[in-house]
Every structure is written in structure tokens, then in C-alpha cells.
Coordinates of C-alpha atoms and ligand atoms in Angstrom, one line a residue:
R818 CA 1.9 20.4 24.5
Q819 CA 3.5 17.4 25.8
P820 CA 6.4 15.7 23.9
V821 CA 6.0 12.8 21.4
A822 CA 8.2 9.8 20.4
V823 CA 7.4 8.4 17.2
I824 CA 8.8 4.8 16.5
G825 CA 9.7 4.5 12.7
A826 CA 9.8 6.9 9.8
G827 CA 7.3 5.2 7.2
V828 CA 5.0 7.5 5.6
A829 CA 2.5 7.3 8.5
G830 CA 5.3 7.9 11.0
L831 CA 6.4 10.8 8.8
A832 CA 2.8 12.1 8.5
A833 CA 2.1 11.8 12.1
A834 CA 5.4 13.7 13.6
A835 CA 4.6 16.3 11.3
R836 CA 1.1 16.7 12.1
L837 CA 1.9 16.7 15.8
A838 CA 4.7 19.2 15.5
V839 CA 2.5 21.4 13.4
A840 CA 0.0 21.3 16.6
G841 CA 3.0 22.2 18.8
H842 CA 4.3 19.0 20.0
P843 CA 7.9 18.5 20.4
V844 CA 8.6 15.2 18.4
T845 CA 11.4 12.9 18.2
V846 CA 11.2 10.1 15.5
F847 CA 13.4 7.1 16.2
E848 CA 14.4 5.0 13.0
V849 CA 16.2 1.7 12.9
S850 CA 17.3 2.4 9.5
G851 CA 19.7 5.4 8.2
S852 CA 17.1 6.9 6.3
F853 CA 13.4 7.7 6.2
G854 CA 10.7 6.1 4.1
G855 CA 10.5 2.6 5.4
K856 CA 8.5 0.6 2.7
M857 CA 8.9 3.7 0.5
H858 CA 12.2 4.2 0.3
Q859 CA 14.6 4.3 -2.8
F860 CA 17.7 2.9 -3.9
D861 CA 20.0 3.0 -7.0
L862 CA 21.3 0.2 -9.1
P863 CA 24.6 0.5 -10.9
G864 CA 24.4 1.8 -14.4
G865 CA 22.3 4.7 -13.7
Y866 CA 19.0 3.2 -12.8
R867 CA 17.0 4.9 -9.6
F868 CA 14.2 2.8 -8.0
D869 CA 11.1 3.4 -5.5
A870 CA 11.4 0.2 -3.5
G871 CA 7.9 -0.4 -2.4
P872 CA 4.5 1.5 -3.4
S873 CA 4.3 2.5 -7.1
L874 CA 0.5 3.1 -7.4
F875 CA -0.8 6.5 -5.8
T876 CA -4.4 7.6 -5.2
L877 CA -6.0 10.0 -3.0
P878 CA -2.9 12.6 -3.2
Q879 CA -5.3 15.2 -1.6
L880 CA -4.5 13.3 1.9
V881 CA -0.8 14.5 1.6
D882 CA -2.0 18.1 0.7
D883 CA -3.7 18.2 3.8
V884 CA -1.0 17.8 5.9
F885 CA 1.0 21.0 4.3
R886 CA -2.6 22.7 4.5
L887 CA -3.0 22.1 8.3
A888 CA 0.7 23.6 8.6
H889 CA -0.8 26.4 6.4
R890 CA 1.6 26.0 3.9
E891 CA 1.1 25.6 0.0
P892 CA 1.0 21.8 -0.9
S893 CA 2.5 22.5 -4.5
D894 CA 5.7 24.1 -2.7
Y895 CA 6.6 20.9 -1.5
F896 CA 5.1 18.0 -3.6
R897 CA 3.4 18.1 -7.1
Y898 CA 1.8 15.4 -8.9
E899 CA 0.1 14.6 -12.4
R900 CA -3.3 12.4 -12.8
L901 CA -2.4 9.6 -15.1
D902 CA -3.9 8.6 -18.3
P903 CA -4.2 5.8 -19.2
I904 CA -3.8 4.6 -15.4
T905 CA -3.0 0.9 -16.2
N906 CA -2.3 -1.3 -19.5
Y907 CA -3.7 -4.5 -19.2
F908 CA -2.3 -7.7 -21.3
F909 CA -4.7 -10.8 -20.9
A910 CA -3.7 -14.1 -21.0
D911 CA -5.4 -14.6 -24.4
G912 CA -3.4 -11.8 -26.0
T913 CA -6.3 -9.0 -25.7
R914 CA -4.7 -5.8 -24.6
L915 CA -6.8 -3.0 -23.0
A916 CA -6.1 0.6 -21.5
A917 CA -7.9 1.6 -18.8
W918 CA -8.3 5.5 -19.4
A919 CA -8.8 7.6 -16.7
D920 CA -12.3 9.1 -17.9
S921 CA -14.8 6.4 -17.0
Q922 CA -16.7 6.6 -20.3
R923 CA -13.6 6.3 -22.5
F924 CA -12.7 3.6 -20.1
A925 CA -15.9 1.9 -20.4
A926 CA -16.1 2.1 -24.2
E927 CA -12.6 0.5 -24.5
V928 CA -14.0 -2.6 -22.6
E929 CA -17.0 -2.7 -24.9
Q930 CA -14.6 -2.6 -27.9
K931 CA -11.9 -5.1 -26.8
L932 CA -13.7 -7.4 -24.2
G933 CA -17.6 -6.9 -25.7
T934 CA -19.3 -5.8 -22.3
P935 CA -21.6 -3.2 -22.9
A936 CA -20.0 0.2 -21.9
A937 CA -23.1 1.0 -19.8
A938 CA -22.6 -2.1 -17.7
V939 CA -19.1 -0.5 -17.1
T940 CA -20.1 3.0 -16.2
Q941 CA -23.1 1.7 -14.0
F942 CA -20.7 -0.4 -11.9
L943 CA -18.3 2.3 -11.4
G944 CA -21.2 5.0 -10.2
R945 CA -22.3 2.5 -8.0
S946 CA -19.0 2.0 -6.4
G947 CA -18.8 6.0 -6.3
K948 CA -21.7 5.9 -4.6
A949 CA -21.1 3.4 -2.0
Y950 CA -17.6 4.7 -1.5
D951 CA -19.1 8.0 -0.3
A952 CA -21.6 6.4 1.8
T953 CA -19.2 4.3 3.8
A954 CA -15.5 5.9 3.7
G955 CA -16.1 8.8 6.1
T956 CA -17.3 6.2 8.5
F957 CA -14.9 3.3 7.9
L958 CA -11.6 5.1 7.2
H959 CA -11.7 8.6 8.5
K960 CA -12.1 7.8 12.0
S961 CA -11.0 5.6 14.5
L962 CA -13.6 2.5 14.4
H963 CA -12.6 1.5 17.8
K964 CA -14.0 4.5 19.7
A965 CA -17.5 3.8 21.2
G966 CA -18.3 7.4 19.5
T967 CA -17.4 6.2 16.2
Y968 CA -19.0 2.8 16.9
F969 CA -22.2 3.6 17.6
S970 CA -22.8 7.1 15.9
P971 CA -25.9 7.4 13.5
E972 CA -23.4 7.6 10.7
T973 CA -22.0 4.3 11.3
L974 CA -25.1 2.6 11.9
K975 CA -26.6 4.2 8.5
A976 CA -23.4 3.2 6.7
V977 CA -23.6 -0.5 7.8
A978 CA -27.4 -0.7 7.0
A979 CA -26.7 0.6 3.7
L980 CA -24.3 -2.0 2.7
P981 CA -26.9 -4.7 1.5
S982 CA -28.9 -1.9 -0.7
L983 CA -25.4 -0.9 -2.1
G984 CA -24.7 -4.4 -3.1
L985 CA -22.1 -4.7 -1.0
T986 CA -22.5 -8.4 0.6
G987 CA -20.9 -11.4 0.1
T988 CA -17.3 -11.7 -1.8
M989 CA -15.6 -9.2 -4.0
H990 CA -15.6 -12.0 -6.8
A991 CA -19.1 -12.8 -6.6
R992 CA -20.2 -9.0 -6.7
H993 CA -17.9 -8.8 -9.9
E994 CA -19.2 -12.1 -11.5
K995 CA -22.9 -10.8 -10.9
A996 CA -21.9 -7.6 -12.6
F997 CA -20.2 -9.0 -15.3
A998 CA -21.5 -12.5 -15.8
N999 CA -20.3 -13.2 -19.5
D1000 CA -16.8 -11.7 -19.1
P1001 CA -14.1 -13.4 -17.3
R1002 CA -11.7 -11.0 -18.3
L1003 CA -13.5 -8.0 -16.8
V1004 CA -14.1 -10.1 -13.8
Q1005 CA -10.4 -10.7 -13.4
L1006 CA -9.5 -7.0 -14.1
F1007 CA -11.8 -5.7 -11.1
D1008 CA -11.1 -8.8 -9.0
R1009 CA -7.0 -7.5 -9.3
Y1010 CA -8.3 -4.4 -6.8
A1011 CA -8.3 -6.8 -4.0
T1012 CA -4.5 -7.0 -4.2
Y1013 CA -4.2 -3.3 -3.4
N1014 CA -4.5 -4.5 0.3
G1015 CA -2.9 -7.8 0.0
S1016 CA -6.4 -9.8 0.2
D1017 CA -8.0 -12.5 -2.1
P1018 CA -10.8 -11.5 -4.2
Y1019 CA -12.3 -15.0 -3.9
Q1020 CA -12.9 -14.3 -0.1
A1021 CA -12.8 -10.5 0.7
P1022 CA -16.0 -8.6 1.2
A1023 CA -17.6 -6.8 -1.5
T1024 CA -16.8 -3.6 0.1
L1025 CA -13.1 -3.8 -1.7
S1026 CA -15.1 -3.6 -4.8
L1027 CA -14.9 0.3 -4.1
I1028 CA -11.3 0.5 -4.6
P1029 CA -11.7 0.9 -8.5
H1030 CA -13.7 4.1 -7.7
L1031 CA -10.6 5.5 -6.1
E1032 CA -8.8 5.4 -9.7
H1033 CA -11.7 5.5 -12.2
G1034 CA -13.4 8.2 -10.2
I1035 CA -10.8 10.4 -8.1
G1036 CA -7.9 9.5 -10.3
A1037 CA -4.7 7.6 -10.1
F1038 CA -1.7 10.0 -9.6
Y1039 CA 2.4 10.1 -10.0
P1040 CA 4.3 12.1 -8.0
E1041 CA 6.9 14.3 -9.8
G1042 CA 10.2 12.5 -9.2
G1043 CA 8.5 9.2 -8.1
I1044 CA 6.7 7.8 -5.0
Y1045 CA 9.7 8.8 -2.8
A1046 CA 8.9 12.5 -3.3
I1047 CA 6.1 11.6 -0.8
A1048 CA 8.2 10.9 1.9
Q1049 CA 10.9 13.6 0.8
S1050 CA 8.2 16.4 1.1
L1051 CA 6.7 15.1 4.5
H1052 CA 10.3 14.6 6.0
R1053 CA 11.2 18.4 4.9
L1054 CA 7.9 19.8 6.8
A1055 CA 8.6 17.9 9.8
E1056 CA 12.0 19.3 9.9
E1057 CA 10.8 22.7 9.1
F1058 CA 8.4 22.2 12.5
G1059 CA 11.3 21.2 14.3
V1060 CA 10.7 17.3 14.4
K1061 CA 14.1 15.7 15.4
F1062 CA 15.1 12.6 13.5
R1063 CA 17.4 10.1 15.2
F1064 CA 18.4 7.4 12.3
N1065 CA 20.3 4.4 13.1
E1066 CA 18.8 4.2 16.6
P1067 CA 16.1 1.2 16.7
V1068 CA 13.9 1.5 19.9
R1069 CA 14.5 -1.4 21.8
E1070 CA 11.2 -1.3 24.6
I1071 CA 8.6 1.1 25.4
L1072 CA 8.9 1.8 28.9
T1073 CA 6.0 1.6 31.2
A1074 CA 5.3 2.5 34.8
G1075 CA 1.9 0.6 36.4
N1076 CA -0.6 1.4 33.2
L1077 CA 1.6 4.7 32.3
V1078 CA 3.8 5.1 29.0
T1079 CA 7.1 6.7 30.3
G1080 CA 9.4 6.6 27.6
V1081 CA 11.5 4.6 25.0
R1082 CA 14.8 2.7 25.5
T1083 CA 17.3 2.6 22.7
D1084 CA 20.9 1.5 22.8
Q1085 CA 22.1 4.8 23.0
D1086 CA 19.9 6.2 26.1
I1087 CA 16.7 6.2 27.6
Y1088 CA 14.6 8.9 26.8
D1089 CA 11.0 10.3 28.8
F1090 CA 8.1 10.6 26.9
G1091 CA 4.3 10.4 27.9
L1092 CA 3.1 10.4 24.5
V1093 CA 4.8 7.2 22.4
V1094 CA 3.2 6.6 18.6
S1095 CA 4.3 3.3 17.0
N1096 CA 4.6 3.3 13.7
M1097 CA 6.3 -0.1 13.6
D1098 CA 4.5 -3.2 12.7
V1099 CA 1.9 -3.7 15.5
V1100 CA 3.1 -7.5 15.8
P1101 CA 6.8 -6.7 16.7
T1102 CA 5.7 -3.8 18.7
Y1103 CA 4.3 -6.1 21.2
R1104 CA 6.5 -9.0 20.8
Q1105 CA 9.8 -6.8 20.9
L1106 CA 8.9 -3.5 22.6
L1107 CA 6.3 -4.5 25.1
P1108 CA 7.5 -8.0 26.2
Q1109 CA 5.7 -7.6 29.6
Q1110 CA 2.4 -6.5 28.6
P1111 CA -0.1 -9.0 27.7
A1112 CA -0.8 -8.9 23.8
P1113 CA -4.0 -8.7 22.0
E1114 CA -3.7 -12.2 20.6
R1115 CA -6.8 -12.3 18.6
T1116 CA -5.8 -9.0 16.8
L1117 CA -2.3 -10.0 16.5
G1118 CA -3.3 -13.6 15.1
Q1119 CA -5.5 -12.1 12.2
P1120 CA -4.3 -13.8 8.7
R1121 CA -1.5 -11.8 7.0
S1122 CA -2.0 -10.0 3.8
S1123 CA 0.2 -11.1 1.0
S1124 CA 3.7 -10.4 0.5
A1125 CA 5.6 -9.8 -2.9
L1126 CA 8.4 -11.1 -4.8
I1127 CA 9.9 -7.9 -6.7
F1128 CA 12.6 -8.0 -9.4
Y1129 CA 14.3 -4.6 -10.1
W1130 CA 15.9 -4.6 -13.4
G1131 CA 17.7 -2.2 -15.5
V1132 CA 16.7 -3.1 -19.2
A1133 CA 18.7 -1.9 -22.0
R1134 CA 15.6 -0.9 -24.2
E1135 CA 12.5 1.2 -24.4
F1136 CA 9.2 -0.3 -24.8
A1137 CA 6.6 2.0 -26.6
E1138 CA 3.9 -0.4 -25.7
L1139 CA 4.5 -0.1 -21.9
D1140 CA 3.6 2.9 -20.0
L1141 CA 3.7 3.7 -16.1
H1142 CA 1.7 0.7 -14.8
N1143 CA 1.4 -2.6 -16.7
I1144 CA -0.2 -6.0 -15.9
F1145 CA 0.1 -9.2 -17.7
F1146 CA -2.3 -11.4 -16.2
S1147 CA -2.4 -15.3 -15.3
A1148 CA -4.6 -17.3 -17.2
D1149 CA -6.1 -18.9 -14.1
Y1150 CA -6.7 -16.6 -11.3
K1151 CA -8.4 -18.8 -9.0
R1152 CA -5.4 -21.0 -8.9
E1153 CA -3.3 -18.1 -8.4
F1154 CA -5.0 -16.9 -5.0
D1155 CA -5.4 -20.3 -4.0
A1156 CA -1.5 -21.0 -4.2
I1157 CA -1.3 -17.8 -2.2
F1158 CA -3.7 -17.9 0.5
Q1159 CA -4.4 -21.6 0.8
E1160 CA -1.2 -23.4 -0.3
K1161 CA 0.9 -20.5 0.7
T1162 CA 3.3 -20.8 -2.3
V1163 CA 3.7 -19.5 -5.8
A1164 CA 1.3 -20.8 -8.7
D1165 CA 3.3 -21.9 -11.8
D1166 CA 1.5 -19.1 -13.9
V1167 CA 1.5 -15.6 -12.2
T1168 CA 0.2 -12.2 -12.8
V1169 CA 3.1 -10.1 -13.2
Y1170 CA 3.0 -6.1 -12.6
V1171 CA 5.4 -4.1 -14.5
N1172 CA 6.1 -0.5 -13.2
I1173 CA 8.5 1.8 -15.1
T1174 CA 8.9 5.1 -13.6
S1175 CA 11.4 6.3 -16.2
K1176 CA 8.4 6.8 -18.7
K1177 CA 7.7 9.9 -16.1
T1178 CA 10.9 10.5 -14.9
P1179 CA 13.2 9.9 -17.7
T1180 CA 16.3 10.5 -15.3
D1181 CA 15.3 7.2 -13.5
A1182 CA 17.2 5.3 -16.2
P1183 CA 20.0 6.0 -18.9
A1184 CA 18.8 7.0 -22.6
G1185 CA 17.2 4.2 -24.4
H1186 CA 16.9 2.3 -21.2
E1187 CA 14.0 1.7 -18.4
N1188 CA 14.1 0.8 -14.9
W1189 CA 11.5 -2.1 -14.3
F1190 CA 9.8 -2.8 -11.1
V1191 CA 8.4 -6.3 -11.8
M1192 CA 6.3 -7.6 -8.9
V1193 CA 4.4 -10.6 -8.3
N1194 CA 2.1 -11.2 -5.2
V1195 CA 3.0 -14.1 -3.5
P1196 CA 2.5 -15.3 0.5
H1197 CA 3.7 -13.8 3.7
D1198 CA 6.7 -15.4 4.9
E1199 CA 6.1 -18.6 6.9
G1200 CA 9.8 -20.1 6.1
Q1201 CA 9.1 -21.1 2.5
D1202 CA 12.1 -21.9 0.4
W1203 CA 12.3 -18.4 -1.0
A1204 CA 15.5 -18.8 -2.9
T1205 CA 13.9 -21.7 -5.0
L1206 CA 10.5 -19.9 -5.2
A1207 CA 12.1 -17.0 -6.3
A1208 CA 14.5 -18.6 -9.2
K1209 CA 11.4 -20.5 -10.4
T1210 CA 9.2 -17.3 -10.6
R1211 CA 12.0 -15.5 -12.3
R1212 CA 11.7 -18.2 -15.0
V1213 CA 8.4 -17.8 -15.5
V1214 CA 8.1 -13.9 -15.4
L1215 CA 10.7 -13.9 -17.8
A1216 CA 9.2 -16.4 -20.2
K1217 CA 5.8 -14.6 -19.9
L1218 CA 7.3 -11.0 -20.7
S1219 CA 9.5 -12.2 -23.4
Q1220 CA 6.6 -13.9 -25.2
A1221 CA 4.0 -10.9 -24.8
L1222 CA 6.6 -8.5 -25.7
G1223 CA 8.4 -10.7 -28.5
V1224 CA 12.0 -10.3 -27.2
D1225 CA 14.3 -12.3 -25.2
L1226 CA 14.2 -10.0 -22.1
E1227 CA 16.9 -11.7 -19.9
L1228 CA 19.4 -10.2 -22.5
L1229 CA 18.3 -7.1 -22.0
I1230 CA 18.9 -7.0 -18.1
K1231 CA 21.8 -4.9 -17.2
A1232 CA 21.3 -4.5 -13.7
E1233 CA 19.1 -6.5 -10.9
K1234 CA 18.2 -6.7 -7.4
V1235 CA 15.5 -9.0 -5.9
W1236 CA 13.6 -8.5 -2.7
T1237 CA 11.9 -11.2 -1.3
P1238 CA 9.1 -11.8 2.0
P1239 CA 12.3 -12.2 4.1
G1240 CA 14.1 -9.2 3.2
I1241 CA 11.0 -7.0 3.4
A1242 CA 10.4 -8.3 6.6
A1243 CA 14.2 -7.7 7.5
D1244 CA 14.4 -4.2 6.1
T1245 CA 11.2 -2.9 7.3
S1246 CA 10.3 -4.9 10.6
S1247 CA 7.0 -6.0 8.8
F1248 CA 5.7 -9.4 10.5
G1249 CA 6.2 -12.0 8.0
G1250 CA 7.0 -9.4 5.1
A1251 CA 3.2 -8.8 4.7
L1252 CA 2.8 -5.7 2.4
Y1253 CA -0.4 -4.6 4.2
G1254 CA -0.7 -5.9 7.9
S1255 CA -3.4 -8.2 8.3
S1256 CA -5.4 -9.2 5.2
S1257 CA -8.9 -8.0 4.7
N1258 CA -10.0 -11.6 3.6
N1259 CA -13.4 -11.6 6.2
A1260 CA -16.2 -9.1 6.8
L1261 CA -15.0 -8.2 10.0
A1262 CA -11.6 -7.8 9.2
A1263 CA -12.0 -3.7 9.5
F1264 CA -13.2 -4.3 12.9
L1265 CA -10.4 -6.7 13.9
R1266 CA -7.6 -4.6 12.9
H1267 CA -5.7 -3.2 15.8
P1268 CA -7.0 0.3 17.1
N1269 CA -4.9 3.4 16.7
F1270 CA -4.6 3.6 20.4
S1271 CA -3.9 1.1 23.1
G1272 CA -6.8 0.2 25.4
R1273 CA -4.2 -0.8 28.4
L1274 CA -1.7 1.9 28.1
P1275 CA -3.0 5.3 27.8
G1276 CA -0.6 7.5 26.0
L1277 CA 0.4 4.6 23.5
Y1278 CA -0.6 5.1 20.0
F1279 CA -0.6 3.1 16.6
C1280 CA -0.2 4.1 13.2
G1281 CA 0.8 2.7 9.7
G1282 CA -0.3 -0.2 7.6
S1283 CA -0.6 -2.9 10.0
V1284 CA -3.4 -1.0 12.2
H1285 CA -6.6 0.7 11.5
P1286 CA -7.6 1.7 8.7
G1287 CA -5.3 -0.5 6.8
G1288 CA -2.3 -0.7 4.4
G1289 CA -1.2 1.4 1.7
I1290 CA -0.4 5.1 1.3
P1291 CA -3.9 6.6 1.8
L1292 CA -4.8 4.6 4.6
C1293 CA -1.4 4.9 6.4
L1294 CA -1.9 8.8 5.9
L1295 CA -5.7 8.4 7.6
S1296 CA -4.0 6.6 10.5
A1297 CA -1.4 9.3 11.4
K1298 CA -4.5 11.7 11.0
I1299 CA -6.6 9.7 13.2
V1300 CA -3.5 9.5 15.7
A1301 CA -2.9 13.0 15.8
E1302 CA -6.7 13.8 16.5
L1303 CA -6.7 11.1 19.2
I1304 CA -3.9 12.8 21.1
D1305 CA -5.2 16.4 20.7
N1306 CA -9.0 16.1 21.4
Ligands
FAD1679 P1 6.5 1.3 6.9 O1 7.0 1.6 5.4 O2 6.4 -0.1 7.7 O3 7.6 1.7 7.9 C1 7.8 1.3 9.4 C2 9.3 2.0 9.6 O4 9.4 1.6 11.2 C3 10.5 1.5 8.9 O5 11.4 2.5 8.6 C4 11.2 0.6 9.8 O6 12.6 0.6 9.7 C5 11.0 1.7 11.3 N1 11.0 0.6 12.3 C6 10.8 -0.8 13.0 N2 11.0 -1.1 13.9 C7 11.7 0.2 14.4 C8 12.1 0.1 15.9 N3 12.1 -0.8 16.9 N4 12.6 1.2 15.9 C9 12.7 2.5 15.2 N5 12.4 2.3 13.8 C10 11.8 1.1 13.5 N6 0.7 0.9 -1.2 C11 0.0 1.7 -1.9 O7 -0.5 2.7 -1.7 N7 0.3 1.6 -3.4 C12 1.2 0.6 -3.8 O8 1.4 0.3 -5.1 C13 1.9 -0.2 -3.0 N8 2.8 -1.4 -3.5 C14 3.7 -1.9 -2.6 C15 4.4 -2.6 -2.9 C16 5.4 -2.9 -2.2 C17 6.8 -4.1 -2.4 C18 5.6 -2.8 -0.7 C19 6.6 -3.5 0.3 C20 4.5 -2.0 -0.4 C21 3.6 -1.5 -1.0 N9 2.6 -0.9 -0.5 C22 1.7 -0.1 -1.8 C23 2.2 -0.5 0.7 C24 2.7 0.5 1.5 O9 4.4 0.9 0.7 C25 2.7 0.6 3.0 O10 1.4 0.3 3.3 C26 3.4 2.0 3.6 O11 4.3 2.6 2.9 C27 3.4 1.3 5.0 O12 3.8 2.4 5.8 P2 4.0 2.5 7.3 O13 4.0 3.9 7.6 O14 3.1 1.5 8.0 O15 5.5 2.1 7.8

């Protein structure tokens, strides 16, 4: 088995490194920062608060387990998780509150009681989403879409042909409007799933309306100790299989000779490798590490996904009405997404996501306190005045949450940190600070993502949220699986 260099220790880089090492490759991971995790890192704030910096919603945990099973290890020796119930607490702008229970029947009954839409309409919608997911996921997510074998396989043709009969044409929002015509709050609830890959429900294709099935059909989960435990467990497995981690050592160039990859250059040394996997965002991979190579401009020019403004707050009180995941909706969702995707700014009224891991991991905050991860979806960085936008949004968020919870929230904040799109870009080398690479705002987006391999340079592979099949923890893990399989098959 040939030695492999992996550039970046994000979740996909860790999973790719572990998979390749298990398969017998000597693997070296180069990481610019001092530790692993990338967007999935953790940090502490003074006063005893721990935070997961980035991802907080976790589905398809079996994709993590798969890596341990591949290594013939018992997943629960490395990584444990619980299924969430309720999944999310929703607070609508008109004051209505709703709990999204894990069980679809119970969730549907809650919708009927709180919003008035018959329970049967909800269970039917979720049931259809499940069927459509089963019919399409294998094709669109689990394999490289860009190999002729996948493109023209009978399964792909069958999956594409099935889309109209599964109701998966048109936009996501249109599909939800059709299903729940008289219930704008329920439409808003389901439209929100477009943000799971940084897209706009008013443009994104109806195929994205399969995402709720992940939570309500398969489940939403919380890893013991927080999301960072995913990165920790994969790092531990990788080390056990001999992966070498070179932290604080950014790759400056991917070396080539003719059309062959020959290694990587860092400030410390030149290393020979015939196989290189980039877990770095694909745009800077081409612009910074392969400046002499022609770049796939059409692919790199695809519109970016949204980014986020995150306020990490140590809060000196406990709130019984809140749980791990809480959403406070804006009054005008269309306005909010137009601001993000058309005007590239932040609306005056925003939907606020509050994630509190101390609800599940009490040591994440001192007794009687909570650690709040408060996130607003915003456009990717195009040079906006983020200091002004962050200050304005902070005021809006404080007013909204204070009103909904009947407190003066600002007085309770004992520690604070803010992460802006330029900060996300600088800390993780993600182009424009986009959370999920390119957006999925058109029907062809899945096909226009960068493949998991280079067509020009055999030996060069790509994993992570900016390439196929997309951003978010499960898809990043699938990209690592696809890359490991492409290398060895
Ligand atoms: P990244 O995390 O992007 O890591 C890439 C790594 O490469 C970094 O460690 C970087 O330092 C390193 N690197 C870059 N350049 C170089 C170089 N030249 N040399 C060496 N190393 C380099 N997903 C979900 O599933 N659920 C969520 O709830 C969710 N919420 C999110 C909220 C936020 C605020 C953010 C930021 C992301 C969120 N995501 C969520 C998305 C998810 O975090 C990402 O899709 C995923 O973690 C990206 O992993 P990755 O493997 O692509 O690598």
C-alpha cells in the first residue's frame, strides 16, 4: 500500500486518514492549526464554559460507527451517543411553541394540537420523505457521482427517473406549500432544513425536503461529551493505526511532475507522496496549493453556501423551557433568505438557533449556568462590514430572546466570544467562510460539486464539505469513504 498525505484534519480528513491506515497505507496528516477538528473544534471561555465551535446537529451516527467497524473495533469503545427526544424546541414569531418529538406520530399529534394541521398530513409527508430518501440516497450520496460507472448505472437512471413520482420536482418551499397550504408555520419549520446545507428553501430543489427524514425517520443524536467527541474518537483510531499527525505544518504546495502528483511542500520540508488527499476547501486547494494547474473554474465559481454569525455566551441562569436545540423563528422567512442570498446582508429580523450542550453535558458550564451557542444564518464573506452587522445582529438577537424568555438576557452574559464569516474563513481556510462549500440552490448543484478525485492529476483526491457529496458531518464522512474506496479499488 502506497503512502498517503492528507491535507487537513477536519472530520473528513480524520475519517479518510483512519480508513486508509486501516487498509494498510502509511498515512501522514498535515494540519495548519495546532490540533484536529477544523470546523469541529472545541474551546473554553473563562468561567468554566466549554463550547463546540461549529456543528451541533448530528444525524446518521452509523457513518462514524462504520469507520470503527471497518477496523474491527467496537464503536462504543470509542464513541457513544444518545437519540434525542425531543429533537428541537420551536418558538414561532407569534408566540406559539412546539416540540419536535422524535417519534413521527407524537410529533404529528403535537403539530395538530399546536398548529392545526391534521396529524395524518404530517405523517404522510414524513413517510414520503423516507421513501424518497431510500430511493435516492444510495445513488446521490454514497458513491462518486462523477465516475461514468455511477452516472450511467441502472440505479442512477432509476433514481433520477423516480424524482417526479416522488414529488421531488420544483423547489423545496413549493413542495412544503403544496403539502401544508394553510399552515405557514409548518412550511417555515420544514423550509428550515435547507439551512442544514447552507441553502435557500425558496431556490433549493425539492430533493432537500428529504432532510427531515434523517431526524424524524432515522433520528437526531448527541455524542457523549459533545460533538468534538466525534473528532476525538476518529483521531484516536487513526493514531492507533499509525497515522502521523504533523500539526502547525500547513501544506504550501502540492508538487507535481507532468500529470503526476509527487508530494507536498511545507515550510519545514518537501515530502514525497504519490497519493495526496486534500481535506482543505477545494477553492484554496487550487488557488494556493496548485497555482500552476488549470483550475475547474465553473465548479469553483458555483455560488457559496451561507455562513454564520455565532455568539458563544456563558449565561448565568438555567432555562427549564429550553433544551439542547432551540429555534426562535423570524416573522418573515422569505425576507430573511432574500437578505442572505440576494442582498448578501443580514435581515432586521432573524431566526435564532440556540444550542446548549450543558443540558446534556452538565460539566460544559458551572452549576446554575448554561453555555449558549447562538447562531444566525448570514451570507458568506464578500467584504461586508461584519463589525457593524455583528453589532446590529447582537442587539436584534438579545431583544428577541429576552422577549421570548421574559428576561434581560444581556445582564446574564458572563463570558462571550463571536465568530464571523471572515473569522471562519481565516480559522479553517474555508472560502468566504461558507459553512458547506457551494450551496445547493439549483437542481444541478449535486452534479456541479467538485468530484472526489482530480480528472487531470491521478493520485490527487478531495474530501470534505466543499466537494461531493456536500457539507455537514454525514456527507463529509461519506466523502472520506468514497475517497478511500477510490484509492483502493
Ligand atoms: P474542515 O472542518 O473545513 O477542516 C479543514 C481542515 O483543513 C482545517 O482543520 C484546516 O485548518 C485544515 N487546512 C486548511 N488548509 C490547510 C493547509 N494548507 N495545510 C494543512 N491544513 C490545512 N454540520 C452538521 O452536520 N451539523 C451542524 O449542525 C453544523 N453546524 C455548523 C455550524 C458552524 C458554525 C459551522 C462552521 C459548520 C457547521 N456544520 C454543521 C458543517 C460542518 O462543521 C462541516 O461540514 C464539517 O465539519 C467540515 O469538515 P471538513 O472535513 O470539510 O473540514
